Short mmCIF file of N, CA and C in Angstrom, two decimals:
data_model
loop_
_atom_site.label_atom_id
_atom_site.label_comp_id
_atom_site.label_asym_id
_atom_site.label_seq_id
_atom_site.Cartn_x
_atom_site.Cartn_y
_atom_site.Cartn_z
N MET R 23 -62.77 -7.07 46.15
CA MET R 23 -63.00 -6.63 47.51
C MET R 23 -63.35 -7.79 48.40
N SER R 24 -64.27 -8.65 47.93
CA SER R 24 -64.67 -9.78 48.76
C SER R 24 -63.52 -10.75 48.93
N GLY R 25 -62.68 -10.86 47.92
CA GLY R 25 -61.51 -11.72 48.03
C GLY R 25 -60.56 -11.25 49.10
N LEU R 26 -60.40 -9.93 49.23
CA LEU R 26 -59.52 -9.39 50.27
C LEU R 26 -60.07 -9.67 51.66
N ILE R 27 -61.38 -9.55 51.81
CA ILE R 27 -61.98 -9.82 53.12
C ILE R 27 -61.85 -11.29 53.47
N ARG R 28 -62.06 -12.16 52.48
CA ARG R 28 -61.91 -13.59 52.74
C ARG R 28 -60.47 -13.93 53.09
N LEU R 29 -59.52 -13.31 52.39
CA LEU R 29 -58.12 -13.57 52.68
C LEU R 29 -57.78 -13.13 54.11
N ARG R 30 -58.31 -11.99 54.50
CA ARG R 30 -58.07 -11.51 55.87
C ARG R 30 -58.67 -12.45 56.90
N ALA R 31 -59.87 -12.95 56.61
CA ALA R 31 -60.51 -13.89 57.53
C ALA R 31 -59.72 -15.19 57.62
N LEU R 32 -59.21 -15.66 56.48
CA LEU R 32 -58.42 -16.89 56.51
C LEU R 32 -57.11 -16.70 57.25
N GLN R 33 -56.51 -15.52 57.14
CA GLN R 33 -55.28 -15.26 57.88
C GLN R 33 -55.54 -15.28 59.38
N GLY R 34 -56.70 -14.76 59.78
CA GLY R 34 -57.04 -14.77 61.20
C GLY R 34 -57.31 -16.17 61.70
N LEU R 35 -57.85 -17.03 60.83
CA LEU R 35 -58.13 -18.39 61.25
C LEU R 35 -56.87 -19.24 61.33
N THR R 36 -55.95 -19.02 60.43
CA THR R 36 -54.75 -19.85 60.41
C THR R 36 -53.68 -19.34 61.36
N LYS R 37 -53.87 -18.17 61.92
CA LYS R 37 -52.89 -17.62 62.85
C LYS R 37 -52.98 -18.37 64.18
N ASN R 38 -51.86 -18.79 64.71
CA ASN R 38 -51.76 -19.49 66.00
C ASN R 38 -52.56 -20.78 66.02
N VAL R 39 -52.62 -21.47 64.91
CA VAL R 39 -53.31 -22.76 64.87
C VAL R 39 -52.25 -23.85 64.92
N SER R 40 -52.34 -24.71 65.88
CA SER R 40 -51.43 -25.84 65.95
C SER R 40 -52.26 -27.11 66.03
N LEU R 41 -51.71 -28.19 65.58
CA LEU R 41 -52.46 -29.44 65.56
C LEU R 41 -52.50 -30.07 66.94
N LEU R 42 -53.63 -30.70 67.24
CA LEU R 42 -53.83 -31.48 68.45
C LEU R 42 -53.61 -30.70 69.74
N THR R 43 -54.13 -29.51 69.81
CA THR R 43 -54.08 -28.78 71.06
C THR R 43 -55.28 -29.18 71.91
N LYS R 44 -55.30 -28.75 73.14
CA LYS R 44 -56.36 -29.14 74.05
C LYS R 44 -57.71 -28.54 73.63
N LYS R 45 -57.70 -27.34 73.03
CA LYS R 45 -58.94 -26.70 72.60
C LYS R 45 -59.53 -27.38 71.38
N GLN R 46 -58.70 -28.02 70.59
CA GLN R 46 -59.17 -28.63 69.35
C GLN R 46 -59.41 -30.13 69.55
N ASN R 47 -60.15 -30.48 70.54
CA ASN R 47 -60.48 -31.87 70.80
C ASN R 47 -61.67 -32.24 69.93
N PHE R 48 -61.43 -32.98 68.88
CA PHE R 48 -62.48 -33.31 67.95
C PHE R 48 -63.22 -34.59 68.32
N TYR R 49 -62.81 -35.23 69.39
CA TYR R 49 -63.50 -36.44 69.82
C TYR R 49 -64.72 -36.07 70.63
N ARG R 50 -65.83 -36.64 70.31
CA ARG R 50 -67.07 -36.35 71.00
C ARG R 50 -67.17 -37.22 72.24
N LYS R 51 -67.50 -36.59 73.35
CA LYS R 51 -67.64 -37.33 74.59
C LYS R 51 -69.08 -37.79 74.73
N ILE R 52 -69.27 -39.08 74.81
CA ILE R 52 -70.61 -39.65 74.96
C ILE R 52 -70.67 -40.31 76.33
N GLY R 53 -71.62 -39.88 77.11
CA GLY R 53 -71.75 -40.46 78.44
C GLY R 53 -73.11 -41.08 78.61
N THR R 54 -73.17 -42.14 79.43
CA THR R 54 -74.44 -42.81 79.70
C THR R 54 -74.92 -42.53 81.11
N SER R 55 -74.25 -41.59 81.77
CA SER R 55 -74.64 -41.28 83.14
C SER R 55 -75.74 -40.25 83.15
N SER R 56 -75.91 -39.58 84.25
CA SER R 56 -77.02 -38.64 84.41
C SER R 56 -76.85 -37.42 83.50
N LYS R 57 -77.85 -36.55 83.47
CA LYS R 57 -77.86 -35.40 82.58
C LYS R 57 -76.90 -34.32 83.01
N LYS R 58 -76.28 -34.41 84.15
CA LYS R 58 -75.33 -33.40 84.61
C LYS R 58 -74.10 -33.34 83.72
N ASN R 59 -73.71 -34.48 83.15
CA ASN R 59 -72.53 -34.52 82.28
C ASN R 59 -72.79 -33.85 80.93
N VAL R 60 -74.02 -33.76 80.53
CA VAL R 60 -74.34 -33.15 79.24
C VAL R 60 -73.97 -31.68 79.23
N THR R 61 -74.17 -30.97 80.32
CA THR R 61 -73.81 -29.56 80.37
C THR R 61 -72.31 -29.37 80.33
N GLU R 62 -71.58 -30.29 80.93
CA GLU R 62 -70.12 -30.20 80.88
C GLU R 62 -69.63 -30.39 79.46
N VAL R 63 -70.21 -31.36 78.73
CA VAL R 63 -69.82 -31.61 77.35
C VAL R 63 -70.19 -30.41 76.47
N ALA R 64 -71.36 -29.83 76.71
CA ALA R 64 -71.78 -28.67 75.92
C ALA R 64 -70.87 -27.48 76.16
N SER R 65 -70.43 -27.28 77.37
CA SER R 65 -69.55 -26.15 77.65
C SER R 65 -68.18 -26.36 77.03
N GLU R 66 -67.69 -27.59 76.95
CA GLU R 66 -66.39 -27.85 76.32
C GLU R 66 -66.48 -27.68 74.81
N ASN R 67 -67.60 -28.08 74.24
CA ASN R 67 -67.76 -27.97 72.78
C ASN R 67 -68.16 -26.57 72.33
N SER R 68 -68.54 -25.69 73.23
CA SER R 68 -68.95 -24.35 72.83
C SER R 68 -67.80 -23.55 72.23
N GLU R 69 -66.58 -23.89 72.61
CA GLU R 69 -65.42 -23.21 72.03
C GLU R 69 -65.16 -23.66 70.60
N LEU R 70 -65.57 -24.88 70.28
CA LEU R 70 -65.27 -25.43 68.96
C LEU R 70 -66.29 -25.03 67.91
N TYR R 71 -67.55 -24.95 68.27
CA TYR R 71 -68.61 -24.73 67.31
C TYR R 71 -69.19 -23.34 67.49
N PRO R 72 -69.71 -22.74 66.41
CA PRO R 72 -70.34 -21.43 66.55
C PRO R 72 -71.61 -21.51 67.39
N ALA R 73 -72.02 -20.36 67.93
CA ALA R 73 -73.16 -20.33 68.83
C ALA R 73 -74.47 -20.55 68.06
N HIS R 74 -74.48 -20.29 66.77
CA HIS R 74 -75.69 -20.40 65.98
C HIS R 74 -75.77 -21.78 65.35
N LYS R 75 -76.86 -22.46 65.58
CA LYS R 75 -77.05 -23.76 64.97
C LYS R 75 -77.60 -23.56 63.57
N ASN R 76 -77.29 -24.49 62.69
CA ASN R 76 -77.76 -24.48 61.31
C ASN R 76 -77.37 -23.19 60.58
N TRP R 77 -76.20 -22.69 60.85
CA TRP R 77 -75.73 -21.46 60.20
C TRP R 77 -74.70 -21.84 59.15
N VAL R 78 -74.92 -21.36 57.93
CA VAL R 78 -73.97 -21.58 56.85
C VAL R 78 -73.32 -20.25 56.54
N SER R 79 -72.02 -20.21 56.64
CA SER R 79 -71.28 -18.96 56.46
C SER R 79 -71.24 -18.56 54.98
N TRP R 80 -71.22 -17.26 54.73
CA TRP R 80 -71.04 -16.74 53.38
C TRP R 80 -69.57 -16.74 52.98
N GLY R 81 -68.69 -17.01 53.92
CA GLY R 81 -67.27 -17.10 53.62
C GLY R 81 -66.46 -15.91 54.08
N TYR R 82 -67.08 -14.95 54.73
CA TYR R 82 -66.35 -13.78 55.19
C TYR R 82 -65.90 -13.93 56.63
N SER R 83 -66.64 -14.66 57.42
CA SER R 83 -66.25 -14.96 58.79
C SER R 83 -66.86 -16.31 59.15
N THR R 84 -66.03 -17.22 59.61
CA THR R 84 -66.54 -18.54 59.97
C THR R 84 -66.82 -18.65 61.46
N THR R 85 -66.58 -17.61 62.21
CA THR R 85 -66.79 -17.68 63.66
C THR R 85 -67.94 -16.80 64.14
N ASP R 86 -68.23 -15.71 63.47
CA ASP R 86 -69.25 -14.79 63.95
C ASP R 86 -70.30 -14.56 62.85
N LYS R 87 -71.54 -14.92 63.17
CA LYS R 87 -72.62 -14.79 62.19
C LYS R 87 -72.90 -13.33 61.86
N ARG R 88 -72.84 -12.44 62.85
CA ARG R 88 -73.14 -11.03 62.64
C ARG R 88 -72.12 -10.39 61.71
N ILE R 89 -70.86 -10.65 61.92
CA ILE R 89 -69.81 -10.08 61.05
C ILE R 89 -69.94 -10.65 59.64
N ASP R 90 -70.23 -11.94 59.55
CA ASP R 90 -70.36 -12.59 58.24
C ASP R 90 -71.51 -11.99 57.44
N ARG R 91 -72.66 -11.81 58.06
CA ARG R 91 -73.82 -11.26 57.36
C ARG R 91 -73.61 -9.78 57.02
N HIS R 92 -72.97 -9.03 57.93
CA HIS R 92 -72.72 -7.61 57.66
C HIS R 92 -71.77 -7.45 56.47
N ALA R 93 -70.72 -8.25 56.44
CA ALA R 93 -69.77 -8.18 55.33
C ALA R 93 -70.45 -8.58 54.01
N MET R 94 -71.28 -9.61 54.05
CA MET R 94 -71.98 -10.05 52.84
C MET R 94 -72.93 -8.97 52.34
N HIS R 95 -73.71 -8.37 53.24
CA HIS R 95 -74.66 -7.34 52.83
C HIS R 95 -73.95 -6.10 52.30
N SER R 96 -72.88 -5.69 52.95
CA SER R 96 -72.18 -4.49 52.49
C SER R 96 -71.51 -4.73 51.13
N ILE R 97 -70.92 -5.88 50.93
CA ILE R 97 -70.26 -6.16 49.66
C ILE R 97 -71.28 -6.27 48.54
N PHE R 98 -72.40 -6.94 48.79
CA PHE R 98 -73.44 -7.04 47.77
C PHE R 98 -74.03 -5.66 47.48
N PHE R 99 -74.19 -4.83 48.50
CA PHE R 99 -74.72 -3.48 48.27
C PHE R 99 -73.79 -2.69 47.36
N PHE R 100 -72.49 -2.69 47.69
CA PHE R 100 -71.56 -1.91 46.89
C PHE R 100 -71.43 -2.45 45.47
N THR R 101 -71.37 -3.77 45.32
CA THR R 101 -71.18 -4.30 43.96
C THR R 101 -72.43 -4.16 43.12
N VAL R 102 -73.59 -4.47 43.67
CA VAL R 102 -74.81 -4.43 42.86
C VAL R 102 -75.32 -3.00 42.72
N THR R 103 -75.52 -2.32 43.85
CA THR R 103 -76.14 -1.00 43.78
C THR R 103 -75.19 0.05 43.22
N ILE R 104 -74.05 0.17 43.82
CA ILE R 104 -73.13 1.24 43.42
C ILE R 104 -72.55 0.96 42.04
N CYS R 105 -71.95 -0.22 41.87
CA CYS R 105 -71.24 -0.49 40.62
C CYS R 105 -72.18 -0.75 39.45
N LEU R 106 -73.11 -1.67 39.61
CA LEU R 106 -73.94 -2.05 38.47
C LEU R 106 -75.02 -1.00 38.15
N VAL R 107 -75.78 -0.58 39.15
CA VAL R 107 -76.89 0.33 38.88
C VAL R 107 -76.38 1.72 38.54
N PHE R 108 -75.62 2.32 39.45
CA PHE R 108 -75.13 3.67 39.18
C PHE R 108 -74.12 3.70 38.04
N GLY R 109 -73.32 2.63 37.91
CA GLY R 109 -72.39 2.54 36.79
C GLY R 109 -73.10 2.49 35.45
N SER R 110 -74.23 1.76 35.40
CA SER R 110 -75.00 1.69 34.16
C SER R 110 -75.59 3.06 33.80
N TYR R 111 -76.11 3.77 34.80
CA TYR R 111 -76.64 5.11 34.52
C TYR R 111 -75.52 6.05 34.07
N TYR R 112 -74.36 5.94 34.65
CA TYR R 112 -73.25 6.80 34.25
C TYR R 112 -72.86 6.54 32.79
N VAL R 113 -72.74 5.27 32.42
CA VAL R 113 -72.37 4.93 31.06
C VAL R 113 -73.47 5.35 30.08
N MET R 114 -74.73 5.22 30.52
CA MET R 114 -75.85 5.56 29.64
C MET R 114 -75.88 7.05 29.32
N PHE R 115 -75.51 7.90 30.28
CA PHE R 115 -75.58 9.34 30.07
C PHE R 115 -74.25 9.97 29.69
N LEU R 116 -73.27 9.15 29.32
CA LEU R 116 -72.01 9.71 28.82
C LEU R 116 -72.26 10.41 27.49
N PRO R 117 -71.48 11.42 27.17
CA PRO R 117 -71.66 12.07 25.86
C PRO R 117 -71.28 11.13 24.73
N ASN R 118 -71.89 11.38 23.58
CA ASN R 118 -71.64 10.56 22.40
C ASN R 118 -70.28 10.94 21.81
N LYS R 119 -69.34 10.04 21.89
CA LYS R 119 -67.99 10.36 21.41
C LYS R 119 -67.90 10.37 19.89
N ASN R 120 -68.71 9.57 19.22
CA ASN R 120 -68.62 9.49 17.76
C ASN R 120 -69.45 10.56 17.06
N MET R 121 -70.22 11.33 17.81
CA MET R 121 -71.04 12.41 17.27
C MET R 121 -72.07 11.90 16.26
N LEU R 122 -72.57 10.68 16.44
CA LEU R 122 -73.54 10.12 15.49
C LEU R 122 -74.88 10.85 15.60
N ASP R 123 -75.30 11.18 16.81
CA ASP R 123 -76.57 11.89 16.96
C ASP R 123 -76.50 13.27 16.30
N TRP R 124 -75.39 13.92 16.45
CA TRP R 124 -75.23 15.26 15.87
C TRP R 124 -75.28 15.18 14.35
N ALA R 125 -74.61 14.20 13.76
CA ALA R 125 -74.57 14.08 12.31
C ALA R 125 -75.95 13.77 11.75
N GLN R 126 -76.70 12.91 12.44
CA GLN R 126 -78.05 12.59 11.97
C GLN R 126 -78.97 13.81 12.07
N ARG R 127 -78.85 14.57 13.16
CA ARG R 127 -79.67 15.77 13.32
C ARG R 127 -79.35 16.79 12.23
N GLU R 128 -78.08 16.98 11.92
CA GLU R 128 -77.70 17.92 10.87
C GLU R 128 -78.21 17.46 9.51
N ALA R 129 -78.21 16.16 9.26
CA ALA R 129 -78.71 15.64 7.98
C ALA R 129 -80.20 15.93 7.84
N TYR R 130 -80.98 15.72 8.91
CA TYR R 130 -82.42 16.02 8.85
C TYR R 130 -82.67 17.52 8.64
N LEU R 131 -81.88 18.36 9.31
CA LEU R 131 -82.04 19.80 9.12
C LEU R 131 -81.73 20.21 7.68
N GLU R 132 -80.71 19.61 7.10
CA GLU R 132 -80.36 19.93 5.71
C GLU R 132 -81.44 19.44 4.75
N LEU R 133 -82.01 18.25 5.00
CA LEU R 133 -83.09 17.76 4.15
C LEU R 133 -84.32 18.67 4.24
N ARG R 134 -84.65 19.12 5.44
CA ARG R 134 -85.80 20.01 5.60
C ARG R 134 -85.55 21.33 4.87
N ARG R 135 -84.35 21.86 4.95
CA ARG R 135 -84.02 23.11 4.26
C ARG R 135 -84.14 22.96 2.76
N ARG R 136 -83.64 21.84 2.22
CA ARG R 136 -83.70 21.62 0.77
C ARG R 136 -85.13 21.40 0.31
N GLU R 137 -85.98 20.75 1.16
CA GLU R 137 -87.38 20.56 0.78
C GLU R 137 -88.12 21.90 0.74
N LYS R 138 -87.82 22.80 1.69
CA LYS R 138 -88.46 24.12 1.69
C LYS R 138 -88.09 24.91 0.44
N LEU R 139 -86.86 24.79 -0.02
CA LEU R 139 -86.41 25.51 -1.21
C LEU R 139 -86.83 24.81 -2.50
N GLY R 140 -87.38 23.60 -2.40
CA GLY R 140 -87.80 22.88 -3.61
C GLY R 140 -86.66 22.20 -4.32
N LEU R 141 -85.56 21.99 -3.68
CA LEU R 141 -84.40 21.33 -4.28
C LEU R 141 -84.48 19.82 -4.05
N PRO R 142 -83.82 19.04 -4.91
CA PRO R 142 -83.76 17.59 -4.65
C PRO R 142 -82.90 17.33 -3.40
N PRO R 143 -83.11 16.18 -2.74
CA PRO R 143 -82.33 15.91 -1.52
C PRO R 143 -80.82 15.95 -1.76
N ILE R 144 -80.38 15.41 -2.90
CA ILE R 144 -78.95 15.45 -3.24
C ILE R 144 -78.84 15.89 -4.70
N ASP R 145 -78.00 16.88 -4.96
CA ASP R 145 -77.80 17.34 -6.33
C ASP R 145 -77.02 16.31 -7.12
N GLU R 146 -77.34 16.24 -8.42
CA GLU R 146 -76.55 15.37 -9.30
C GLU R 146 -75.12 15.88 -9.40
N ASP R 147 -75.00 17.18 -9.45
CA ASP R 147 -73.67 17.79 -9.52
C ASP R 147 -73.32 18.34 -8.15
N TYR R 148 -73.07 17.46 -7.24
CA TYR R 148 -72.76 17.88 -5.88
C TYR R 148 -71.45 18.66 -5.85
N PHE R 149 -70.51 18.19 -6.65
CA PHE R 149 -69.23 18.89 -6.78
C PHE R 149 -69.21 19.60 -8.12
N ASP R 150 -68.50 20.70 -8.18
CA ASP R 150 -68.34 21.44 -9.43
C ASP R 150 -67.36 20.66 -10.31
N LEU R 151 -67.85 20.22 -11.48
CA LEU R 151 -67.02 19.38 -12.34
C LEU R 151 -65.84 20.13 -12.95
N SER R 152 -65.92 21.45 -12.97
CA SER R 152 -64.80 22.22 -13.54
C SER R 152 -63.58 22.17 -12.62
N GLU R 153 -63.78 21.82 -11.34
CA GLU R 153 -62.65 21.75 -10.41
C GLU R 153 -61.90 20.42 -10.50
N PHE R 154 -62.50 19.42 -11.12
CA PHE R 154 -61.87 18.11 -11.23
C PHE R 154 -61.21 17.95 -12.59
N HIS R 155 -60.02 17.45 -12.59
CA HIS R 155 -59.29 17.20 -13.82
C HIS R 155 -59.06 15.70 -13.91
N LEU R 156 -59.86 15.03 -14.74
CA LEU R 156 -59.74 13.59 -14.90
C LEU R 156 -58.77 13.29 -16.03
N PRO R 157 -58.03 12.21 -15.93
CA PRO R 157 -57.09 11.87 -17.01
C PRO R 157 -57.84 11.37 -18.25
N THR R 158 -57.24 11.61 -19.40
CA THR R 158 -57.84 11.15 -20.66
C THR R 158 -57.52 9.68 -20.85
N ASP R 159 -58.14 9.08 -21.87
CA ASP R 159 -57.89 7.66 -22.15
C ASP R 159 -56.44 7.42 -22.54
N GLU R 160 -55.83 8.38 -23.23
CA GLU R 160 -54.43 8.22 -23.63
C GLU R 160 -53.52 8.22 -22.41
N GLU R 161 -53.83 9.06 -21.42
CA GLU R 161 -53.01 9.13 -20.21
C GLU R 161 -53.16 7.87 -19.36
N LEU R 162 -54.36 7.29 -19.37
CA LEU R 162 -54.57 6.07 -18.59
C LEU R 162 -53.82 4.89 -19.19
N GLY R 163 -53.83 4.79 -20.50
CA GLY R 163 -53.12 3.69 -21.16
C GLY R 163 -53.76 2.36 -20.86
N ASP R 164 -52.97 1.39 -20.34
CA ASP R 164 -53.47 0.04 -20.04
C ASP R 164 -53.91 -0.11 -18.58
N THR R 165 -54.03 0.97 -17.90
CA THR R 165 -54.43 0.90 -16.48
C THR R 165 -55.90 0.48 -16.38
N GLU R 166 -56.16 -0.51 -15.53
CA GLU R 166 -57.52 -1.00 -15.37
C GLU R 166 -58.31 -0.02 -14.49
N VAL R 167 -59.49 0.38 -14.93
CA VAL R 167 -60.34 1.29 -14.20
C VAL R 167 -61.53 0.50 -13.66
N ILE R 168 -61.69 0.49 -12.34
CA ILE R 168 -62.79 -0.23 -11.71
C ILE R 168 -63.78 0.82 -11.19
N ILE R 169 -65.03 0.68 -11.61
CA ILE R 169 -66.06 1.63 -11.20
C ILE R 169 -67.03 0.94 -10.28
#
């Protein structure tokens, strides 16, 4: 967003810019006469320099301090407050996609149920061994068995 505003500001600055025009007189006029000439020099240079002395632009407008500060404050507000703060809260309160909290809660409920019934937390025979048909040693032959 800030890049777009800077690009727009640069387009406005480079539009209708030609070298060595009468308005772009970069030579400073120094006079040793009376103070009346100082006002003439100041009025000629007022077109070249911004009205605010000691002003460093944020890069959004190099000619107007008010526009530059407004653009800077609005961009910082949207990026920091809206995106970072509210974005963090949004991500924090998203639902758990992996269902890890649900699985842990169910495990604790199952442990509590088994403790009330006096059962061990996990049965040695969790699966019914009659449902499993394991191969005999003759059927395995030379197959390596890794346990």
